[in-house]
Amino acid sequence: MINCIIVDDEPLAATLLEKHISRIGHLKLVGTAENAMDAYQLLQTKSVGLMFLDIQMPHLTGIDFLRSLSQKPPTIFTTAYRDFAIEGFELEAVDYLLKPIMFERFFKSVERVLRHKTDAHEDFIMLKTEGMTRKVLIREIVYFESQGNDIKTVLMNNESIISKATMTDLESILSGKGLVRIHRSFMINTQFVTAFNTNEIVLGTYHIPVGRSYKSEYDAFVTAVSKGSVNQ
């Protein structure tokens, strides 16, 4: 559930936004304001995850108001004028909606916020590679392979990432997240397992060997699969 507020001095426009918000189960309207000062008070007293902000308001425009905030909530600008789009996006607004706002366009804009919120709560790992630190979602990792002082991470789109890490580090970071080390050089994501025997585990087109010294980990994996309880 995302708490949202409407900042708009036009009653009809605000009423239409309220109607649109009521049609989306993941949104909860926690307040409305007709000007920047009232909006500021709302932001001080409410936990706001999304702000619908009119640009043309008395005393202080929506753009100037957003620019003045040290902590800016995700914001969707609403206006009857196209001229402010560039300024809006310079402030990293989620979107820019032209009035009168149709529900289909409204929903498409809100979907961006919902998708971002979902991704933000997904498990991920940060990998240092080629002078950059890259965020990788755990659900996209097929397996890790140790290669000397490096780790190769193979993703579901067949992309490979070479990074500086150790299997020991990865085991510590990813404990309880559905990844199992089955070999000195391999850690697999159990959600991609399509077949297995005592010698290897198959992840789609990838065949990963089972190490003798990792028999206990393999046995635990097999037991979990048999019970249908592998953590994913």
PDB file of N, CA, C and O in Angstrom, residues 8-83:
ATOM      1  N   ASP A   8      -3.535  20.296  -5.286  1.00  0.00           N
ATOM      2  CA  ASP A   8      -4.170  20.915  -6.454  1.00  0.00           C
ATOM      3  C   ASP A   8      -5.215  21.911  -5.977  1.00  0.00           C
ATOM      4  O   ASP A   8      -6.033  21.595  -5.112  1.00  0.00           O
ATOM      5  N   ASP A   9      -5.196  23.118  -6.543  1.00  0.00           N
ATOM      6  CA  ASP A   9      -6.152  24.141  -6.119  1.00  0.00           C
ATOM      7  C   ASP A   9      -7.441  24.108  -6.940  1.00  0.00           C
ATOM      8  O   ASP A   9      -8.334  24.922  -6.713  1.00  0.00           O
ATOM      9  N   GLU A  10      -7.539  23.188  -7.883  1.00  0.00           N
ATOM     10  CA  GLU A  10      -8.747  23.054  -8.687  1.00  0.00           C
ATOM     11  C   GLU A  10      -9.601  21.911  -8.140  1.00  0.00           C
ATOM     12  O   GLU A  10      -9.211  20.747  -8.266  1.00  0.00           O
ATOM     13  N   PRO A  11     -10.750  22.200  -7.541  1.00  0.00           N
ATOM     14  CA  PRO A  11     -11.597  21.155  -6.943  1.00  0.00           C
ATOM     15  C   PRO A  11     -11.976  20.032  -7.897  1.00  0.00           C
ATOM     16  O   PRO A  11     -11.933  18.851  -7.516  1.00  0.00           O
ATOM     17  N   LEU A  12     -12.324  20.371  -9.123  1.00  0.00           N
ATOM     18  CA  LEU A  12     -12.726  19.339 -10.081  1.00  0.00           C
ATOM     19  C   LEU A  12     -11.566  18.405 -10.421  1.00  0.00           C
ATOM     20  O   LEU A  12     -11.746  17.188 -10.519  1.00  0.00           O
ATOM     21  N   ALA A  13     -10.382  18.990 -10.597  1.00  0.00           N
ATOM     22  CA  ALA A  13      -9.203  18.174 -10.899  1.00  0.00           C
ATOM     23  C   ALA A  13      -8.852  17.272  -9.728  1.00  0.00           C
ATOM     24  O   ALA A  13      -8.507  16.092  -9.908  1.00  0.00           O
ATOM     25  N   ALA A  14      -8.937  17.809  -8.518  1.00  0.00           N
ATOM     26  CA  ALA A  14      -8.636  17.016  -7.322  1.00  0.00           C
ATOM     27  C   ALA A  14      -9.640  15.888  -7.156  1.00  0.00           C
ATOM     28  O   ALA A  14      -9.271  14.756  -6.802  1.00  0.00           O
ATOM     29  N   THR A  15     -10.908  16.175  -7.420  1.00  0.00           N
ATOM     30  CA  THR A  15     -11.955  15.153  -7.300  1.00  0.00           C
ATOM     31  C   THR A  15     -11.729  14.028  -8.289  1.00  0.00           C
ATOM     32  O   THR A  15     -11.922  12.841  -7.962  1.00  0.00           O
ATOM     33  N   LEU A  16     -11.314  14.362  -9.506  1.00  0.00           N
ATOM     34  CA  LEU A  16     -11.046  13.336 -10.515  1.00  0.00           C
ATOM     35  C   LEU A  16      -9.875  12.451 -10.092  1.00  0.00           C
ATOM     36  O   LEU A  16      -9.914  11.225 -10.235  1.00  0.00           O
ATOM     37  N   LEU A  17      -8.837  13.064  -9.535  1.00  0.00           N
ATOM     38  CA  LEU A  17      -7.691  12.287  -9.047  1.00  0.00           C
ATOM     39  C   LEU A  17      -8.107  11.361  -7.904  1.00  0.00           C
ATOM     40  O   LEU A  17      -7.671  10.212  -7.838  1.00  0.00           O
ATOM     41  N   GLU A  18      -8.944  11.862  -7.013  1.00  0.00           N
ATOM     42  CA  GLU A  18      -9.440  11.026  -5.922  1.00  0.00           C
ATOM     43  C   GLU A  18     -10.168   9.798  -6.467  1.00  0.00           C
ATOM     44  O   GLU A  18     -10.007   8.682  -5.958  1.00  0.00           O
ATOM     45  N   LYS A  19     -10.966  10.010  -7.491  1.00  0.00           N
ATOM     46  CA  LYS A  19     -11.709   8.911  -8.109  1.00  0.00           C
ATOM     47  C   LYS A  19     -10.756   7.888  -8.719  1.00  0.00           C
ATOM     48  O   LYS A  19     -10.924   6.674  -8.546  1.00  0.00           O
ATOM     49  N   HIS A  20      -9.733   8.378  -9.426  1.00  0.00           N
ATOM     50  CA  HIS A  20      -8.752   7.477 -10.022  1.00  0.00           C
ATOM     51  C   HIS A  20      -8.007   6.684  -8.948  1.00  0.00           C
ATOM     52  O   HIS A  20      -7.797   5.473  -9.082  1.00  0.00           O
ATOM     53  N   ILE A  21      -7.608   7.371  -7.889  1.00  0.00           N
ATOM     54  CA  ILE A  21      -6.870   6.719  -6.799  1.00  0.00           C
ATOM     55  C   ILE A  21      -7.707   5.617  -6.166  1.00  0.00           C
ATOM     56  O   ILE A  21      -7.203   4.527  -5.848  1.00  0.00           O
ATOM     57  N   SER A  22      -8.989   5.869  -5.988  1.00  0.00           N
ATOM     58  CA  SER A  22      -9.881   4.891  -5.341  1.00  0.00           C
ATOM     59  C   SER A  22     -10.019   3.609  -6.153  1.00  0.00           C
ATOM     60  O   SER A  22     -10.412   2.572  -5.622  1.00  0.00           O
ATOM     61  N   ARG A  23      -9.678   3.658  -7.440  1.00  0.00           N
ATOM     62  CA  ARG A  23      -9.802   2.482  -8.296  1.00  0.00           C
ATOM     63  C   ARG A  23      -8.566   1.594  -8.263  1.00  0.00           C
ATOM     64  O   ARG A  23      -8.568   0.499  -8.832  1.00  0.00           O
ATOM     65  N   ILE A  24      -7.511   2.049  -7.593  1.00  0.00           N
ATOM     66  CA  ILE A  24      -6.272   1.264  -7.526  1.00  0.00           C
ATOM     67  C   ILE A  24      -6.046   0.813  -6.090  1.00  0.00           C
ATOM     68  O   ILE A  24      -5.809   1.622  -5.192  1.00  0.00           O
ATOM     69  N   GLY A  25      -6.133  -0.481  -5.881  1.00  0.00           N
ATOM     70  CA  GLY A  25      -6.062  -1.031  -4.524  1.00  0.00           C
ATOM     71  C   GLY A  25      -4.775  -0.770  -3.788  1.00  0.00           C
ATOM     72  O   GLY A  25      -4.747  -0.772  -2.554  1.00  0.00           O
ATOM     73  N   HIS A  26      -3.671  -0.532  -4.513  1.00  0.00           N
ATOM     74  CA  HIS A  26      -2.367  -0.323  -3.868  1.00  0.00           C
ATOM     75  C   HIS A  26      -2.152   1.123  -3.430  1.00  0.00           C
ATOM     76  O   HIS A  26      -1.123   1.441  -2.832  1.00  0.00           O
ATOM     77  N   LEU A  27      -3.097   1.998  -3.740  1.00  0.00           N
ATOM     78  CA  LEU A  27      -2.970   3.406  -3.358  1.00  0.00           C
ATOM     79  C   LEU A  27      -3.946   3.755  -2.241  1.00  0.00           C
ATOM     80  O   LEU A  27      -5.087   3.304  -2.234  1.00  0.00           O
ATOM     81  N   LYS A  28      -3.474   4.587  -1.306  1.00  0.00           N
ATOM     82  CA  LYS A  28      -4.320   5.075  -0.216  1.00  0.00           C
ATOM     83  C   LYS A  28      -4.155   6.591  -0.115  1.00  0.00           C
ATOM     84  O   LYS A  28      -3.062   7.082   0.127  1.00  0.00           O
ATOM     85  N   LEU A  29      -5.238   7.318  -0.324  1.00  0.00           N
ATOM     86  CA  LEU A  29      -5.193   8.774  -0.215  1.00  0.00           C
ATOM     87  C   LEU A  29      -5.202   9.180   1.250  1.00  0.00           C
ATOM     88  O   LEU A  29      -6.134   8.864   1.987  1.00  0.00           O
ATOM     89  N   VAL A  30      -4.149   9.887   1.688  1.00  0.00           N
ATOM     90  CA  VAL A  30      -4.032  10.261   3.101  1.00  0.00           C
ATOM     91  C   VAL A  30      -4.169  11.761   3.317  1.00  0.00           C
ATOM     92  O   VAL A  30      -4.082  12.234   4.451  1.00  0.00           O
ATOM     93  N   GLY A  31      -4.398  12.519   2.242  1.00  0.00           N
ATOM     94  CA  GLY A  31      -4.580  13.954   2.423  1.00  0.00           C
ATOM     95  C   GLY A  31      -4.631  14.709   1.109  1.00  0.00           C
ATOM     96  O   GLY A  31      -4.136  14.245   0.082  1.00  0.00           O
ATOM     97  N   THR A  32      -5.263  15.877   1.139  1.00  0.00           N
ATOM     98  CA  THR A  32      -5.303  16.771  -0.013  1.00  0.00           C
ATOM     99  C   THR A  32      -4.921  18.178   0.441  1.00  0.00           C
ATOM    100  O   THR A  32      -5.131  18.545   1.601  1.00  0.00           O
ATOM    101  N   ALA A  33      -4.357  18.958  -0.478  1.00  0.00           N
ATOM    102  CA  ALA A  33      -3.954  20.333  -0.177  1.00  0.00           C
ATOM    103  C   ALA A  33      -4.225  21.196  -1.391  1.00  0.00           C
ATOM    104  O   ALA A  33      -4.118  20.742  -2.530  1.00  0.00           O
ATOM    105  N   GLU A  34      -4.562  22.468  -1.128  1.00  0.00           N
ATOM    106  CA  GLU A  34      -4.861  23.393  -2.213  1.00  0.00           C
ATOM    107  C   GLU A  34      -3.697  24.315  -2.542  1.00  0.00           C
ATOM    108  O   GLU A  34      -3.750  25.050  -3.525  1.00  0.00           O
ATOM    109  N   ASN A  35      -2.643  24.267  -1.707  1.00  0.00           N
ATOM    110  CA  ASN A  35      -1.478  25.122  -1.955  1.00  0.00           C
ATOM    111  C   ASN A  35      -0.236  24.494  -1.344  1.00  0.00           C
ATOM    112  O   ASN A  35      -0.310  23.481  -0.633  1.00  0.00           O
ATOM    113  N   ALA A  36       0.903  25.098  -1.647  1.00  0.00           N
ATOM    114  CA  ALA A  36       2.186  24.546  -1.231  1.00  0.00           C
ATOM    115  C   ALA A  36       2.343  24.485   0.293  1.00  0.00           C
ATOM    116  O   ALA A  36       2.895  23.525   0.824  1.00  0.00           O
ATOM    117  N   MET A  37       1.867  25.501   1.008  1.00  0.00           N
ATOM    118  CA  MET A  37       2.032  25.519   2.458  1.00  0.00           C
ATOM    119  C   MET A  37       1.254  24.372   3.110  1.00  0.00           C
ATOM    120  O   MET A  37       1.758  23.701   4.021  1.00  0.00           O
ATOM    121  N   ASP A  38       0.025  24.160   2.648  1.00  0.00           N
ATOM    122  CA  ASP A  38      -0.762  23.048   3.195  1.00  0.00           C
ATOM    123  C   ASP A  38      -0.113  21.706   2.840  1.00  0.00           C
ATOM    124  O   ASP A  38      -0.121  20.771   3.646  1.00  0.00           O
ATOM    125  N   ALA A  39       0.445  21.638   1.637  1.00  0.00           N
ATOM    126  CA  ALA A  39       1.120  20.412   1.214  1.00  0.00           C
ATOM    127  C   ALA A  39       2.336  20.139   2.091  1.00  0.00           C
ATOM    128  O   ALA A  39       2.600  18.997   2.476  1.00  0.00           O
ATOM    129  N   TYR A  40       3.054  21.198   2.429  1.00  0.00           N
ATOM    130  CA  TYR A  40       4.232  21.046   3.284  1.00  0.00           C
ATOM    131  C   TYR A  40       3.841  20.475   4.649  1.00  0.00           C
ATOM    132  O   TYR A  40       4.520  19.599   5.192  1.00  0.00           O
ATOM    133  N   GLN A  41       2.731  20.969   5.201  1.00  0.00           N
ATOM    134  CA  GLN A  41       2.253  20.467   6.487  1.00  0.00           C
ATOM    135  C   GLN A  41       1.891  18.989   6.400  1.00  0.00           C
ATOM    136  O   GLN A  41       2.159  18.208   7.319  1.00  0.00           O
ATOM    137  N   LEU A  42       1.281  18.604   5.286  1.00  0.00           N
ATOM    138  CA  LEU A  42       0.945  17.189   5.099  1.00  0.00           C
ATOM    139  C   LEU A  42       2.193  16.319   5.091  1.00  0.00           C
ATOM    140  O   LEU A  42       2.238  15.254   5.713  1.00  0.00           O
ATOM    141  N   LEU A  43       3.219  16.796   4.396  1.00  0.00           N
ATOM    142  CA  LEU A  43       4.457  16.025   4.306  1.00  0.00           C
ATOM    143  C   LEU A  43       5.164  15.906   5.653  1.00  0.00           C
ATOM    144  O   LEU A  43       5.929  14.965   5.874  1.00  0.00           O
ATOM    145  N   GLN A  44       4.924  16.852   6.547  1.00  0.00           N
ATOM    146  CA  GLN A  44       5.526  16.804   7.881  1.00  0.00           C
ATOM    147  C   GLN A  44       4.789  15.847   8.811  1.00  0.00           C
ATOM    148  O   GLN A  44       5.354  15.351   9.786  1.00  0.00           O
ATOM    149  N   THR A  45       3.521  15.596   8.518  1.00  0.00           N
ATOM    150  CA  THR A  45       2.696  14.804   9.445  1.00  0.00           C
ATOM    151  C   THR A  45       2.295  13.442   8.895  1.00  0.00           C
ATOM    152  O   THR A  45       1.819  12.595   9.649  1.00  0.00           O
ATOM    153  N   LYS A  46       2.491  13.221   7.603  1.00  0.00           N
ATOM    154  CA  LYS A  46       2.084  11.964   6.988  1.00  0.00           C
ATOM    155  C   LYS A  46       3.287  11.269   6.342  1.00  0.00           C
ATOM    156  O   LYS A  46       4.239  11.917   5.901  1.00  0.00           O
ATOM    157  N   SER A  47       3.209   9.948   6.287  1.00  0.00           N
ATOM    158  CA  SER A  47       4.196   9.178   5.534  1.00  0.00           C
ATOM    159  C   SER A  47       3.687   9.094   4.101  1.00  0.00           C
ATOM    160  O   SER A  47       2.681   8.443   3.834  1.00  0.00           O
ATOM    161  N   VAL A  48       4.362   9.783   3.199  1.00  0.00           N
ATOM    162  CA  VAL A  48       3.870   9.913   1.826  1.00  0.00           C
ATOM    163  C   VAL A  48       4.794   9.190   0.849  1.00  0.00           C
ATOM    164  O   VAL A  48       5.989   9.479   0.770  1.00  0.00           O
ATOM    165  N   GLY A  49       4.222   8.248   0.106  1.00  0.00           N
ATOM    166  CA  GLY A  49       5.000   7.503  -0.872  1.00  0.00           C
ATOM    167  C   GLY A  49       4.785   7.972  -2.293  1.00  0.00           C
ATOM    168  O   GLY A  49       5.497   7.546  -3.209  1.00  0.00           O
ATOM    169  N   LEU A  50       3.810   8.881  -2.500  1.00  0.00           N
ATOM    170  CA  LEU A  50       3.549   9.402  -3.838  1.00  0.00           C
ATOM    171  C   LEU A  50       2.760  10.703  -3.726  1.00  0.00           C
ATOM    172  O   LEU A  50       1.772  10.770  -2.989  1.00  0.00           O
ATOM    173  N   MET A  51       3.193  11.724  -4.464  1.00  0.00           N
ATOM    174  CA  MET A  51       2.510  13.017  -4.441  1.00  0.00           C
ATOM    175  C   MET A  51       2.061  13.385  -5.857  1.00  0.00           C
ATOM    176  O   MET A  51       2.857  13.388  -6.792  1.00  0.00           O
ATOM    177  N   PHE A  52       0.766  13.677  -5.996  1.00  0.00           N
ATOM    178  CA  PHE A  52       0.230  14.212  -7.238  1.00  0.00           C
ATOM    179  C   PHE A  52       0.229  15.735  -7.092  1.00  0.00           C
ATOM    180  O   PHE A  52      -0.509  16.280  -6.275  1.00  0.00           O
ATOM    181  N   LEU A  53       1.057  16.403  -7.868  1.00  0.00           N
ATOM    182  CA  LEU A  53       1.332  17.822  -7.639  1.00  0.00           C
ATOM    183  C   LEU A  53       0.993  18.681  -8.856  1.00  0.00           C
ATOM    184  O   LEU A  53       1.576  18.524  -9.937  1.00  0.00           O
ATOM    185  N   ASP A  54       0.039  19.566  -8.665  1.00  0.00           N
ATOM    186  CA  ASP A  54      -0.313  20.523  -9.714  1.00  0.00           C
ATOM    187  C   ASP A  54       0.815  21.544  -9.853  1.00  0.00           C
ATOM    188  O   ASP A  54       1.459  21.919  -8.869  1.00  0.00           O
ATOM    189  N   ILE A  55       1.059  21.990 -11.067  1.00  0.00           N
ATOM    190  CA  ILE A  55       2.134  22.952 -11.283  1.00  0.00           C
ATOM    191  C   ILE A  55       1.668  24.386 -11.079  1.00  0.00           C
ATOM    192  O   ILE A  55       2.303  25.178 -10.384  1.00  0.00           O
ATOM    193  N   GLN A  56       0.538  24.742 -11.661  1.00  0.00           N
ATOM    194  CA  GLN A  56       0.024  26.105 -11.568  1.00  0.00           C
ATOM    195  C   GLN A  56      -0.828  26.279 -10.308  1.00  0.00           C
ATOM    196  O   GLN A  56      -2.010  25.922 -10.287  1.00  0.00           O
ATOM    197  N   MET A  57      -0.202  26.792  -9.240  1.00  0.00           N
ATOM    198  CA  MET A  57      -0.910  27.026  -7.986  1.00  0.00           C
ATOM    199  C   MET A  57      -0.632  28.443  -7.506  1.00  0.00           C
ATOM    200  O   MET A  57       0.387  29.043  -7.888  1.00  0.00           O
ATOM    201  N   PRO A  58      -1.481  28.996  -6.655  1.00  0.00           N
ATOM    202  CA  PRO A  58      -1.256  30.355  -6.152  1.00  0.00           C
ATOM    203  C   PRO A  58      -0.034  30.438  -5.243  1.00  0.00           C
ATOM    204  O   PRO A  58       0.283  29.481  -4.536  1.00  0.00           O
ATOM    205  N   HIS A  59       0.655  31.590  -5.304  1.00  0.00           N
ATOM    206  CA  HIS A  59       1.790  31.907  -4.423  1.00  0.00           C
ATOM    207  C   HIS A  59       3.079  31.163  -4.772  1.00  0.00           C
ATOM    208  O   HIS A  59       4.147  31.764  -4.844  1.00  0.00           O
ATOM    209  N   LEU A  60       3.004  29.833  -4.961  1.00  0.00           N
ATOM    210  CA  LEU A  60       4.207  29.056  -5.233  1.00  0.00           C
ATOM    211  C   LEU A  60       3.853  27.927  -6.191  1.00  0.00           C
ATOM    212  O   LEU A  60       2.944  27.145  -5.931  1.00  0.00           O
ATOM    213  N   THR A  61       4.559  27.849  -7.314  1.00  0.00           N
ATOM    214  CA  THR A  61       4.247  26.799  -8.283  1.00  0.00           C
ATOM    215  C   THR A  61       4.653  25.429  -7.737  1.00  0.00           C
ATOM    216  O   THR A  61       5.493  25.320  -6.830  1.00  0.00           O
ATOM    217  N   GLY A  62       4.075  24.411  -8.329  1.00  0.00           N
ATOM    218  CA  GLY A  62       4.427  23.057  -7.917  1.00  0.00           C
ATOM    219  C   GLY A  62       5.895  22.758  -8.141  1.00  0.00           C
ATOM    220  O   GLY A  62       6.536  22.086  -7.335  1.00  0.00           O
ATOM    221  N   ILE A  63       6.453  23.259  -9.227  1.00  0.00           N
ATOM    222  CA  ILE A  63       7.872  23.044  -9.514  1.00  0.00           C
ATOM    223  C   ILE A  63       8.745  23.698  -8.455  1.00  0.00           C
ATOM    224  O   ILE A  63       9.692  23.092  -7.939  1.00  0.00           O
ATOM    225  N   ASP A  64       8.443  24.950  -8.101  1.00  0.00           N
ATOM    226  CA  ASP A  64       9.238  25.642  -7.074  1.00  0.00           C
ATOM    227  C   ASP A  64       9.069  24.966  -5.714  1.00  0.00           C
ATOM    228  O   ASP A  64      10.017  24.894  -4.923  1.00  0.00           O
ATOM    229  N   PHE A  65       7.859  24.482  -5.448  1.00  0.00           N
ATOM    230  CA  PHE A  65       7.611  23.787  -4.175  1.00  0.00           C
ATOM    231  C   PHE A  65       8.442  22.516  -4.088  1.00  0.00           C
ATOM    232  O   PHE A  65       9.128  22.274  -3.086  1.00  0.00           O
ATOM    233  N   LEU A  66       8.417  21.708  -5.144  1.00  0.00           N
ATOM    234  CA  LEU A  66       9.185  20.464  -5.123  1.00  0.00           C
ATOM    235  C   LEU A  66      10.672  20.753  -5.032  1.00  0.00           C
ATOM    236  O   LEU A  66      11.405  20.075  -4.310  1.00  0.00           O
ATOM    237  N   ARG A  67      11.110  21.783  -5.736  1.00  0.00           N
ATOM    238  CA  ARG A  67      12.521  22.153  -5.698  1.00  0.00           C
ATOM    239  C   ARG A  67      12.958  22.566  -4.293  1.00  0.00           C
ATOM    240  O   ARG A  67      14.112  22.368  -3.904  1.00  0.00           O
ATOM    241  N   SER A  68      12.038  23.099  -3.507  1.00  0.00           N
ATOM    242  CA  SER A  68      12.382  23.589  -2.167  1.00  0.00           C
ATOM    243  C   SER A  68      12.502  22.474  -1.136  1.00  0.00           C
ATOM    244  O   SER A  68      13.051  22.687  -0.053  1.00  0.00           O
ATOM    245  N   LEU A  69      11.998  21.288  -1.455  1.00  0.00           N
ATOM    246  CA  LEU A  69      11.987  20.196  -0.479  1.00  0.00           C
ATOM    247  C   LEU A  69      13.340  19.498  -0.414  1.00  0.00           C
ATOM    248  O   LEU A  69      13.924  19.148  -1.436  1.00  0.00           O
ATOM    249  N   SER A  70      13.815  19.284   0.796  1.00  0.00           N
ATOM    250  CA  SER A  70      15.068  18.536   0.955  1.00  0.00           C
ATOM    251  C   SER A  70      14.832  17.044   0.782  1.00  0.00           C
ATOM    252  O   SER A  70      15.682  16.313   0.273  1.00  0.00           O
ATOM    253  N   GLN A  71      13.664  16.572   1.222  1.00  0.00           N
ATOM    254  CA  GLN A  71      13.270  15.175   1.039  1.00  0.00           C
ATOM    255  C   GLN A  71      12.078  15.152   0.085  1.00  0.00           C
ATOM    256  O   GLN A  71      10.970  15.509   0.469  1.00  0.00           O
ATOM    257  N   LYS A  72      12.328  14.755  -1.142  1.00  0.00           N
ATOM    258  CA  LYS A  72      11.277  14.793  -2.164  1.00  0.00           C
ATOM    259  C   LYS A  72      10.615  13.422  -2.313  1.00  0.00           C
ATOM    260  O   LYS A  72      11.294  12.445  -2.652  1.00  0.00           O
ATOM    261  N   PRO A  73       9.314  13.321  -2.074  1.00  0.00           N
ATOM    262  CA  PRO A  73       8.637  12.049  -2.308  1.00  0.00           C
ATOM    263  C   PRO A  73       8.506  11.815  -3.808  1.00  0.00           C
ATOM    264  O   PRO A  73       8.573  12.778  -4.598  1.00  0.00           O
ATOM    265  N   PRO A  74       8.362  10.582  -4.257  1.00  0.00           N
ATOM    266  CA  PRO A  74       8.076  10.352  -5.675  1.00  0.00           C
ATOM    267  C   PRO A  74       6.892  11.223  -6.086  1.00  0.00           C
ATOM    268  O   PRO A  74       5.874  11.253  -5.399  1.00  0.00           O
ATOM    269  N   THR A  75       7.032  11.940  -7.192  1.00  0.00           N
ATOM    270  CA  THR A  75       6.036  12.942  -7.565  1.00  0.00           C
ATOM    271  C   THR A  75       5.583  12.786  -9.017  1.00  0.00           C
ATOM    272  O   THR A  75       6.410  12.591  -9.914  1.00  0.00           O
ATOM    273  N   ILE A  76       4.276  12.875  -9.202  1.00  0.00           N
ATOM    274  CA  ILE A  76       3.694  12.922 -10.535  1.00  0.00           C
ATOM    275  C   ILE A  76       3.088  14.311 -10.715  1.00  0.00           C
ATOM    276  O   ILE A  76       2.180  14.691  -9.970  1.00  0.00           O
ATOM    277  N   PHE A  77       3.617  15.079 -11.652  1.00  0.00           N
ATOM    278  CA  PHE A  77       3.083  16.414 -11.910  1.00  0.00           C
ATOM    279  C   PHE A  77       1.775  16.332 -12.689  1.00  0.00           C
ATOM    280  O   PHE A  77       1.606  15.486 -13.569  1.00  0.00           O
ATOM    281  N   THR A  78       0.841  17.214 -12.342  1.00  0.00           N
ATOM    282  CA  THR A  78      -0.417  17.317 -13.081  1.00  0.00           C
ATOM    283  C   THR A  78      -0.590  18.767 -13.504  1.00  0.00           C
ATOM    284  O   THR A  78      -0.386  19.683 -12.693  1.00  0.00           O
ATOM    285  N   THR A  79      -0.953  18.999 -14.751  1.00  0.00           N
ATOM    286  CA  THR A  79      -1.082  20.370 -15.239  1.00  0.00           C
ATOM    287  C   THR A  79      -1.886  20.407 -16.529  1.00  0.00           C
ATOM    288  O   THR A  79      -2.030  19.395 -17.212  1.00  0.00           O
ATOM    289  N   ALA A  80      -2.391  21.580 -16.844  1.00  0.00           N
ATOM    290  CA  ALA A  80      -3.107  21.781 -18.105  1.00  0.00           C
ATOM    291  C   ALA A  80      -2.162  22.315 -19.176  1.00  0.00           C
ATOM    292  O   ALA A  80      -2.580  22.530 -20.315  1.00  0.00           O
ATOM    293  N   TYR A  81      -0.903  22.502 -18.839  1.00  0.00           N
ATOM    294  CA  TYR A  81       0.046  23.115 -19.765  1.00  0.00           C
ATOM    295  C   TYR A  81       1.214  22.176 -20.051  1.00  0.00           C
ATOM    296  O   TYR A  81       1.768  21.561 -19.140  1.00  0.00           O
ATOM    297  N   ARG A  82       1.626  22.101 -21.300  1.00  0.00           N
ATOM    298  CA  ARG A  82       2.731  21.242 -21.705  1.00  0.00           C
ATOM    299  C   ARG A  82       4.093  21.877 -21.447  1.00  0.00           C
ATOM    300  O   ARG A  82       5.101  21.191 -21.400  1.00  0.00           O
ATOM    301  N   ASP A  83       4.124  23.171 -21.282  1.00  0.00           N
ATOM    302  CA  ASP A  83       5.380  23.915 -21.275  1.00  0.00           C
ATOM    303  C   ASP A  83       6.326  23.556 -20.120  1.00  0.00           C
ATOM    304  O   ASP A  83       7.501  23.888 -20.163  1.00  0.00           O
TER     305      ASP A  83
END
